PDB file of C-alpha atoms in Angstrom:
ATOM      1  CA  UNK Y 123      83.474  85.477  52.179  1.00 31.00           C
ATOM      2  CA  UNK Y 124      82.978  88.926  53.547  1.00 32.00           C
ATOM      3  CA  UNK Y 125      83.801  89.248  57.248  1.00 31.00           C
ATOM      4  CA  UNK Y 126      81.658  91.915  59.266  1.00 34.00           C
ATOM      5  CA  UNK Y 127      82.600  93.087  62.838  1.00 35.00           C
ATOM      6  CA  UNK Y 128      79.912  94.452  64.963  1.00 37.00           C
ATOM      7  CA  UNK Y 129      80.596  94.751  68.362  1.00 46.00           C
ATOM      8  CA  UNK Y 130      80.297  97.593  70.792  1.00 41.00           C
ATOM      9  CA  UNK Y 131      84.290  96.598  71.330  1.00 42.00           C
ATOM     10  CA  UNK Y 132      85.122  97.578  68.076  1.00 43.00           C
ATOM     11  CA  UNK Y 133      82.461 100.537  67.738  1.00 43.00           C
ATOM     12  CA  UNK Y 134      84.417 101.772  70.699  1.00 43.00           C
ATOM     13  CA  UNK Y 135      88.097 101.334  69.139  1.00 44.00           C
ATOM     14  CA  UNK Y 136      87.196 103.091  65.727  1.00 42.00           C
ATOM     15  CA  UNK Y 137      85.324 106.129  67.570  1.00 52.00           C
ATOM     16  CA  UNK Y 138      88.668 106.194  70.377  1.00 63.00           C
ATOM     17  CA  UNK Y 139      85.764 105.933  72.932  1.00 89.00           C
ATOM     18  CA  UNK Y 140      87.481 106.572  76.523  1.00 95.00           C
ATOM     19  CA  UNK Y 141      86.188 104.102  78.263  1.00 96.00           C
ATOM     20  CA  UNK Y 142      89.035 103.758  81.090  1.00 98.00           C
ATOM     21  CA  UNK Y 143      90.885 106.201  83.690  1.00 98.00           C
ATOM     22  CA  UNK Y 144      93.824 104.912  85.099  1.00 98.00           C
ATOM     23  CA  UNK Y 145      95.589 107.060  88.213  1.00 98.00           C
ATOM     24  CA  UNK Y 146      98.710 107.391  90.301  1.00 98.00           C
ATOM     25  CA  UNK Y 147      98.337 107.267  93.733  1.00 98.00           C
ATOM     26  CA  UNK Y 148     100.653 109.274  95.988  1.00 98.00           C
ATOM     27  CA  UNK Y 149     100.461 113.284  95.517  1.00 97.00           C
ATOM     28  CA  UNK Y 150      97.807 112.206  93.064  1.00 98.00           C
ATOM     29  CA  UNK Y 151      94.782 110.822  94.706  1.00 98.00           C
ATOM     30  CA  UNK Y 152      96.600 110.651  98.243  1.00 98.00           C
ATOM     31  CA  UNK Y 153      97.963 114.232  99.876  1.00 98.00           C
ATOM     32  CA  UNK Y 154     101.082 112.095 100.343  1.00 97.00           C
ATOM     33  CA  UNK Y 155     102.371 115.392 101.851  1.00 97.00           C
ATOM     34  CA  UNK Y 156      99.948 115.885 104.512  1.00 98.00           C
ATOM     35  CA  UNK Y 157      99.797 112.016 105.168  1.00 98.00           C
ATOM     36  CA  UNK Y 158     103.724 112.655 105.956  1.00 98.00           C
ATOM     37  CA  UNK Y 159     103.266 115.484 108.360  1.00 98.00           C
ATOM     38  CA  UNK Y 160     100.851 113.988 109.936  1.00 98.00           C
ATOM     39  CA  UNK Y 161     102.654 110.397 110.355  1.00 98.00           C
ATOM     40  CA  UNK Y 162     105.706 112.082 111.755  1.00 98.00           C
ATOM     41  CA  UNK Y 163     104.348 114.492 114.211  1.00 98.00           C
ATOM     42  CA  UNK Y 164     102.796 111.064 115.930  1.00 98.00           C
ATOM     43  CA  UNK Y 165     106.102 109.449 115.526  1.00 98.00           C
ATOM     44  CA  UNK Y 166     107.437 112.519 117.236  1.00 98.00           C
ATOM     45  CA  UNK Y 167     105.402 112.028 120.464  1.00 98.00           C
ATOM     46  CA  UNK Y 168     105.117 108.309 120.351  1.00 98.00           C
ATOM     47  CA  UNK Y 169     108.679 107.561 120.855  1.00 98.00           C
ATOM     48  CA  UNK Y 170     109.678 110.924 122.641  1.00 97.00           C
ATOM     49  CA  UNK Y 171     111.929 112.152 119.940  1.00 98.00           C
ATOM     50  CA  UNK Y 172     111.839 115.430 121.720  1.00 97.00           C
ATOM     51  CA  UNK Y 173     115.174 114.037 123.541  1.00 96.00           C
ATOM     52  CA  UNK Y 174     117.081 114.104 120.472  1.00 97.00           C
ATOM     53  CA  UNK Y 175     114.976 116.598 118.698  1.00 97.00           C
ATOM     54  CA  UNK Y 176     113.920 119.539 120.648  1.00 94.00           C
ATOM     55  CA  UNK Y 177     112.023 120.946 117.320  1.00 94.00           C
ATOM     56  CA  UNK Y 178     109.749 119.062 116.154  1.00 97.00           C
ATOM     57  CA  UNK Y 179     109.109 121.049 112.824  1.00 98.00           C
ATOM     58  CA  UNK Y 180     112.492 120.058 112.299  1.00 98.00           C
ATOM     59  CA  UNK Y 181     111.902 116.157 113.009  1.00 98.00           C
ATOM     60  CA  UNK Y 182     109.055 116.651 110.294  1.00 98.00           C
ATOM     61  CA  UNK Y 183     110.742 118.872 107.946  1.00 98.00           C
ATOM     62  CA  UNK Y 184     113.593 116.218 107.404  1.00 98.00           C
ATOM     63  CA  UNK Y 185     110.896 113.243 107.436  1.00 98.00           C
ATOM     64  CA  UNK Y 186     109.269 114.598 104.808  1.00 98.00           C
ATOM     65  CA  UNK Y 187     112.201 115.474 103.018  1.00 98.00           C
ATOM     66  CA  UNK Y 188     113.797 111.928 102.585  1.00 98.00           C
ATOM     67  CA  UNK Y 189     110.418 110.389 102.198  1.00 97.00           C
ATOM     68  CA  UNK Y 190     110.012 112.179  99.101  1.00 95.00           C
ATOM     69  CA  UNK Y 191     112.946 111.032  97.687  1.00 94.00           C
ATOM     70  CA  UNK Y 192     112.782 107.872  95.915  1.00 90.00           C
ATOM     71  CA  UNK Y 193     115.161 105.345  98.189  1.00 93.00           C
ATOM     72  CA  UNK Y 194     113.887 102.348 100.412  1.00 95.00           C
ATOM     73  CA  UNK Y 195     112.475 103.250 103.707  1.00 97.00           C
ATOM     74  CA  UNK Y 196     115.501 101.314 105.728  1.00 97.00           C
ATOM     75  CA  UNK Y 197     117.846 103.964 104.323  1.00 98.00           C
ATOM     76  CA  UNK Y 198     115.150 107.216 105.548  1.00 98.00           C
ATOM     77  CA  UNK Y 199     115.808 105.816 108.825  1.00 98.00           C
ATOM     78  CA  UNK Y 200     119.013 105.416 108.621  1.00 98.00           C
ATOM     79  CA  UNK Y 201     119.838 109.193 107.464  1.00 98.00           C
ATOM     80  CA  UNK Y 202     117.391 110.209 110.110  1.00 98.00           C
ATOM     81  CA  UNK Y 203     119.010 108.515 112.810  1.00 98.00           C
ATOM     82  CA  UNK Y 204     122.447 109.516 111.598  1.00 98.00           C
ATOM     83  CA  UNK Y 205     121.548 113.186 111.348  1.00 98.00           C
ATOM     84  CA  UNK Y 206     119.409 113.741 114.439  1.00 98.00           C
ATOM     85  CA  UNK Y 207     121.926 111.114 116.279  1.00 97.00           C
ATOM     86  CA  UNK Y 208     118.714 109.478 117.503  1.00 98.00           C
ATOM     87  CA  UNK Y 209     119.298 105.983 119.687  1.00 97.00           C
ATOM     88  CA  UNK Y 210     120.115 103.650 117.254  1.00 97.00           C
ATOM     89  CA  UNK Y 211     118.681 101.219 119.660  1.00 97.00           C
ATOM     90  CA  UNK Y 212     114.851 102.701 117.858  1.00 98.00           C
ATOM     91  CA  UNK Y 213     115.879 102.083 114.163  1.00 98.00           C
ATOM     92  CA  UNK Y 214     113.796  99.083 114.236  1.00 98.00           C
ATOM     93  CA  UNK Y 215     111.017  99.870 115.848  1.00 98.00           C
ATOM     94  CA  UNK Y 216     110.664 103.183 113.934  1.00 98.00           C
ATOM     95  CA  UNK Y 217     110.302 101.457 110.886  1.00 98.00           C
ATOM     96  CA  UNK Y 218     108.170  98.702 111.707  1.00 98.00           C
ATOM     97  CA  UNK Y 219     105.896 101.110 112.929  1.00 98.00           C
ATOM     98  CA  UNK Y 220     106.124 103.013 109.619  1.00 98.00           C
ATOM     99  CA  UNK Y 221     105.184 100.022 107.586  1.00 97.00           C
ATOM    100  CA  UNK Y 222     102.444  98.629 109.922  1.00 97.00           C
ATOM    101  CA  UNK Y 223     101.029 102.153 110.957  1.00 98.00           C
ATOM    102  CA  UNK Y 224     101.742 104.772 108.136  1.00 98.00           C
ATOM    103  CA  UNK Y 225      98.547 104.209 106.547  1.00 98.00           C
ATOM    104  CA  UNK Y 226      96.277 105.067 109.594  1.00 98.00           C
ATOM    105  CA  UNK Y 227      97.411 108.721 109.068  1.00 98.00           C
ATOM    106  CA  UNK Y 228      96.789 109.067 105.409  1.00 98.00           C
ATOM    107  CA  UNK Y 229      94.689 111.280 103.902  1.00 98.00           C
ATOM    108  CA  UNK Y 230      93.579 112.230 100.307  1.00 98.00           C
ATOM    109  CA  UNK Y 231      92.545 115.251  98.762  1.00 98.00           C
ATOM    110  CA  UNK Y 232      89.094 117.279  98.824  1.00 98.00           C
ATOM    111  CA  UNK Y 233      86.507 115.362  96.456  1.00 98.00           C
ATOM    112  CA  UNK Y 234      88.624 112.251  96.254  1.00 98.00           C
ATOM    113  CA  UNK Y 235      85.102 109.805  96.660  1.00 98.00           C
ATOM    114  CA  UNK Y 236      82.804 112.118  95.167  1.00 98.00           C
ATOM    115  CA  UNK Y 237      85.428 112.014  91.643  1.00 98.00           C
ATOM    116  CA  UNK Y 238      85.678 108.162  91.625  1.00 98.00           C
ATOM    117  CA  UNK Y 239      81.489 107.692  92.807  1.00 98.00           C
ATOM    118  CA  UNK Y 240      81.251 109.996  89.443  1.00 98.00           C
ATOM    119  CA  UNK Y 241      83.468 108.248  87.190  1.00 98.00           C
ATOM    120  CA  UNK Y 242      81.632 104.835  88.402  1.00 97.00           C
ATOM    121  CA  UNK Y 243      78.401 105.994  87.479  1.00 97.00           C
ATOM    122  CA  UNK Y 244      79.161 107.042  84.123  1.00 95.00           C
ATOM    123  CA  UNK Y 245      80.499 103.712  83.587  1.00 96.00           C
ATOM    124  CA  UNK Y 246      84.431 104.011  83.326  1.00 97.00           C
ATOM    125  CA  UNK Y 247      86.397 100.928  84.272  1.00 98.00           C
ATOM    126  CA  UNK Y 248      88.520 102.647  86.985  1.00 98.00           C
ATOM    127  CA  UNK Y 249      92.946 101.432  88.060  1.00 98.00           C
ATOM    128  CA  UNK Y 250      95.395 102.194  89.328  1.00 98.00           C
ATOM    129  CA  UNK Y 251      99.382 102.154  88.432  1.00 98.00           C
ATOM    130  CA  UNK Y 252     101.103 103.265  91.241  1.00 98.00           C
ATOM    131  CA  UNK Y 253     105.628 102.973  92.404  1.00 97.00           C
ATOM    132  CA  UNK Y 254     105.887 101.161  95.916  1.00 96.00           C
ATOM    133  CA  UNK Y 255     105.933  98.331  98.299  1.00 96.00           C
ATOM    134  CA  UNK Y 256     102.547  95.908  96.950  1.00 98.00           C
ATOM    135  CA  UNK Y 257     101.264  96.267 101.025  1.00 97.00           C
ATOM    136  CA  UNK Y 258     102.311  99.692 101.610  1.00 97.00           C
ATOM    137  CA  UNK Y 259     100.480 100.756  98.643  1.00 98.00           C
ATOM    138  CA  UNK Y 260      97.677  98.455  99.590  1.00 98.00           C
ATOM    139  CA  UNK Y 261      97.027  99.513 102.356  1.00 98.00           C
ATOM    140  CA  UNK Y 262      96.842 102.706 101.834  1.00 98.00           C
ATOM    141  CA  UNK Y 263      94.286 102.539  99.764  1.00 98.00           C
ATOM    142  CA  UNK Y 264      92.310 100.670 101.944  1.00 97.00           C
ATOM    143  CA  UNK Y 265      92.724 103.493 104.646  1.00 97.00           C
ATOM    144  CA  UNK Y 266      91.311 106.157 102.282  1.00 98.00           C
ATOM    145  CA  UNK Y 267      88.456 103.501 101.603  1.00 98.00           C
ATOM    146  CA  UNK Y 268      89.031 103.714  97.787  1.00 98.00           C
ATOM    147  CA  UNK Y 269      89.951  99.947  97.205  1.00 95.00           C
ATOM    148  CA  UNK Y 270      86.402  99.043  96.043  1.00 96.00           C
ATOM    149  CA  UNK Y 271      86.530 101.965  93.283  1.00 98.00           C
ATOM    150  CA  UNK Y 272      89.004 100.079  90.737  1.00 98.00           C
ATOM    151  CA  UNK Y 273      88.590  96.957  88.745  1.00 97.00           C
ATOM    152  CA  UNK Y 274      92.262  96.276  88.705  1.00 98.00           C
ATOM    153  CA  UNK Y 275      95.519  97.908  91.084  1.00 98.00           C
ATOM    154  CA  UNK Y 276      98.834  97.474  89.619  1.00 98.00           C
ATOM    155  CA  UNK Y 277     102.408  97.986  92.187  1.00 98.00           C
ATOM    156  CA  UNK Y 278     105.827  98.201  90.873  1.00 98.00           C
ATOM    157  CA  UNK Y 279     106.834  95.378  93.762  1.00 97.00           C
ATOM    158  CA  UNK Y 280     103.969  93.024  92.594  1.00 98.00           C
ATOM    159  CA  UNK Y 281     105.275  92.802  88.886  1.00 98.00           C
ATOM    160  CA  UNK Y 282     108.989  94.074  89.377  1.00 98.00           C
ATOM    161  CA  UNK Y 283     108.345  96.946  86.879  1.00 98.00           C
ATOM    162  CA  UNK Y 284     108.313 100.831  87.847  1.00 97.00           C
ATOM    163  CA  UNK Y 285     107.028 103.911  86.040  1.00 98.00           C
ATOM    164  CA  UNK Y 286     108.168 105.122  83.452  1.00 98.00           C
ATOM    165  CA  UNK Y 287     108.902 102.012  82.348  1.00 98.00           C
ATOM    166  CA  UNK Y 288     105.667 101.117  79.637  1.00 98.00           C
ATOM    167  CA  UNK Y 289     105.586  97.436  80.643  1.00 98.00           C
ATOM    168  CA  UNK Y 290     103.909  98.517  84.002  1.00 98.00           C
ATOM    169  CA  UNK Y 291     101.208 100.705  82.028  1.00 98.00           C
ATOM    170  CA  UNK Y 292     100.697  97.940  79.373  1.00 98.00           C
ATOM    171  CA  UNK Y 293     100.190  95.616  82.002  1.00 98.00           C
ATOM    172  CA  UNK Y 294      97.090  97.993  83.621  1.00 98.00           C
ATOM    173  CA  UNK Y 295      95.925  97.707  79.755  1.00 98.00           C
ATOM    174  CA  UNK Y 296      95.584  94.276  79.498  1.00 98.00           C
ATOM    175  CA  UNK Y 297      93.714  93.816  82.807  1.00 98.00           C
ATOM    176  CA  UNK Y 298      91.311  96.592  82.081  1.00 98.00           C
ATOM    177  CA  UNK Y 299      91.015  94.695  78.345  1.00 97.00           C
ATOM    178  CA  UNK Y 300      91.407  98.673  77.509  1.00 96.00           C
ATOM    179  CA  UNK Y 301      93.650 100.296  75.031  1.00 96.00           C
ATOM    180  CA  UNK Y 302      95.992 103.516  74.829  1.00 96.00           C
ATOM    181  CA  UNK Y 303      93.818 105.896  72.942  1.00 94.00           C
ATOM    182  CA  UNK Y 304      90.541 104.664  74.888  1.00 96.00           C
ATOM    183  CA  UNK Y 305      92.433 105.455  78.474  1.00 98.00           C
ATOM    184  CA  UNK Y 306      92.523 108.635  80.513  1.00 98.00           C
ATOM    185  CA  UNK Y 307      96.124 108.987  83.151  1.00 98.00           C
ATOM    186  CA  UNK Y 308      95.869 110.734  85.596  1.00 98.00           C
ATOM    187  CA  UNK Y 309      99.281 111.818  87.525  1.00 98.00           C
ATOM    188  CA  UNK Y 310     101.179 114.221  89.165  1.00 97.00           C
ATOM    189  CA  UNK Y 311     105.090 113.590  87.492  1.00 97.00           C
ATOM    190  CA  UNK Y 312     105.513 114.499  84.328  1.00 97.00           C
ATOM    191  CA  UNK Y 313     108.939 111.833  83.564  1.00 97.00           C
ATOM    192  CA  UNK Y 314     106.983 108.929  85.348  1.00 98.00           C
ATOM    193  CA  UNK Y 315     103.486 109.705  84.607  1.00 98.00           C
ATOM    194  CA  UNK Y 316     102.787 111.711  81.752  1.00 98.00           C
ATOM    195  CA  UNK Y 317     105.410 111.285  79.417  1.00 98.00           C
ATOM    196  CA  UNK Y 318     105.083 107.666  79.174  1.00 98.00           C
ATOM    197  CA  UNK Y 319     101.364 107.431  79.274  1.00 98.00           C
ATOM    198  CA  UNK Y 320     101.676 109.734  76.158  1.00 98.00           C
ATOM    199  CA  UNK Y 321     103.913 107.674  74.543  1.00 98.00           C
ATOM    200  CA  UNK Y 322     101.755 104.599  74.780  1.00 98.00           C
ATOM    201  CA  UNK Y 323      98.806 106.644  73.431  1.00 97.00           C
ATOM    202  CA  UNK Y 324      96.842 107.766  76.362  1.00 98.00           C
ATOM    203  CA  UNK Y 325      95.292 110.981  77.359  1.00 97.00           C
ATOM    204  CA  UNK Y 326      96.908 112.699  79.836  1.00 98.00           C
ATOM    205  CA  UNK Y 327      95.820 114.592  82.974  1.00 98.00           C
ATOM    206  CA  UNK Y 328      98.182 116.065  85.294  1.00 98.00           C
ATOM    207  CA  UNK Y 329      97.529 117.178  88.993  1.00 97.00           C
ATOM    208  CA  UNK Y 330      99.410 119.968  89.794  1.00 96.00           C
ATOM    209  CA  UNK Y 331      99.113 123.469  90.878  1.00 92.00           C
ATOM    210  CA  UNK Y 332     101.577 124.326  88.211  1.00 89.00           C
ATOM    211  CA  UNK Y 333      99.258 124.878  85.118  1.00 83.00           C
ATOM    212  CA  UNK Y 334     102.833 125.954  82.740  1.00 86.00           C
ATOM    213  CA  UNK Y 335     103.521 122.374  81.262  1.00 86.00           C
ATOM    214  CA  UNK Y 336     102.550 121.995  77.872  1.00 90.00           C
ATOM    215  CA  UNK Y 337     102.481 118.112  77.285  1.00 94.00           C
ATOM    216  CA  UNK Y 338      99.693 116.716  79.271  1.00 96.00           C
ATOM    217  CA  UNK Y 339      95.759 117.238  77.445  1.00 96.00           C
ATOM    218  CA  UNK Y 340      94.741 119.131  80.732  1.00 96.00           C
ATOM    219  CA  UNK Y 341      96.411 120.350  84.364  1.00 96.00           C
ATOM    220  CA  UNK Y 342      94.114 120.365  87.374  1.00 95.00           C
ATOM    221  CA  UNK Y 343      94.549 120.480  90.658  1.00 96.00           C
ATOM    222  CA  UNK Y 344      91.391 119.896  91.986  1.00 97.00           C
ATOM    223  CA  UNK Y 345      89.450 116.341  92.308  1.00 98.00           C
ATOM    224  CA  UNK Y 346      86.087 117.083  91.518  1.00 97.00           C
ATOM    225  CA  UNK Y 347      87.374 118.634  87.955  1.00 97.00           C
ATOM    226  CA  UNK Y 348      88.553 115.627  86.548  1.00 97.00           C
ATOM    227  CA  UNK Y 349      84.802 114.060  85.538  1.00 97.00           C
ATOM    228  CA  UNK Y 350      83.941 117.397  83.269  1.00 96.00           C
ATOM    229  CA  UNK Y 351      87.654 116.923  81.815  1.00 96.00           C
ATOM    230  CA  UNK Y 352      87.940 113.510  80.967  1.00 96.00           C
ATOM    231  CA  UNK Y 353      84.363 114.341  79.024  1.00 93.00           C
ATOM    232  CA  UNK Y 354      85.921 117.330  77.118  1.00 92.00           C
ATOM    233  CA  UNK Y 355      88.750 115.331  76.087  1.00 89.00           C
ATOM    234  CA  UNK Y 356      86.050 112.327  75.092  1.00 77.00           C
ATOM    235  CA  UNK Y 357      84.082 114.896  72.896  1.00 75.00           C
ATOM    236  CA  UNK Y 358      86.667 116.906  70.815  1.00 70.00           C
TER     237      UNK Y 358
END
């Protein structure tokens, strides 16, 4: 007996459709940069650093620095403490405020809303994978009031999987009911982003000033691009 599939599922999967955009959140959607500067500067005056720190460029120069780097938060305050020989007496309270207030002074780039309203309305199921602490993550999207935007929101801590590793990416897949070659990434690290969206079959879009790279479909560094991109890719 002859077995015919007809289903817009399958139309989809034989015309490679994109249908999904998945994104990266810090330096990607967030200005994880500014949201830095800005966080330590009130840190700065909250907690008088000034009498360990007489510059505070240099307070926020260092924050941002280690907060950057991929290591737990404990150990940023830790080497910031040890360095500025700030009272060890306000390692705890620094970082409690960190995890309970960092989000209030995040900020995303220029056209951030405007690029997701877009995508919405043309109809792409929208998620994120994103490295970092399920709440911290959380809530930062909630403070850039973005949370409503995606279907599904995958965290390294809520699975115990990090980029590059594909698990994480495959995971985003299977919530989304998407596959590879029907899925925009957009990212900003080539090794954790790009490299293994590639790999599992996605297009690639990376945000970066640096337009040099090679491997990802397109570079852009600017939000409200990423709509007309993601339909070039879709028609060629």
């Amino acid at each position: 007996m002859e077995v015919v599939v007809s289903n817009m599922w399958y139309d989809k999967l034989m015309l490679n459709i994109i249908d999904t955009v998945i994104f990266d959140l810090d330096q990607t959607l967030l200005d994880k940069t500014q949201s830095l500067v800005n966080f330590a500067n009130y840190q700065y005056e909250q907690y008088s650093l000034d009498k360990f720190i007489p510059g505070r460029n240099e307070f926020i120069v260092k924050f941002s620095e280690l907060n950057h780097m991929i290591m737990p938060k404990e150990e940023v305050y830790r080497k910031l403490i040890e360095f500025f020989k700030i009272d060890w007496n306000l390692y705890h309270e620094l970082l409690a405020d960190l995890n309970h207030k960092f989000h209030l002074y995040c900020v995303g780039y220029d056209g951030l809303h405007e690029m997701l309203r877009s995508l919405k309305r043309e109809g792409y199921k929208l998620g994120i994978v994103t490295n970092g602490r399920d709440f911290y993550q959380r809530n930062k999207m909630s403070a850039l009031g973005i949370h409503g935007y995606f279907t599904d929101i995958v965290t390294s801590s809520s699975v115990n999987i990090k980029k590059p590793d594909h698990a994480i990416f495959q995971i985003a897949l299977k919530h989304l009911k998407s596959i590879g070659r029907c899925t925009v990434f957009v990212g900003d690290s080539i090794q954790a982003d790009i490299i293994p969206a590639k790999e599992l079959g996605m297009f690639t879009i990376l945000k970066t000033k640096d337009a040099s790279s090679m491997l990802p479909d397109a570079i852009c560094d600017d939000l409200m691009e990423i709509p007309n991109i993601i339909k070039s890719i879709g028609s060629n």
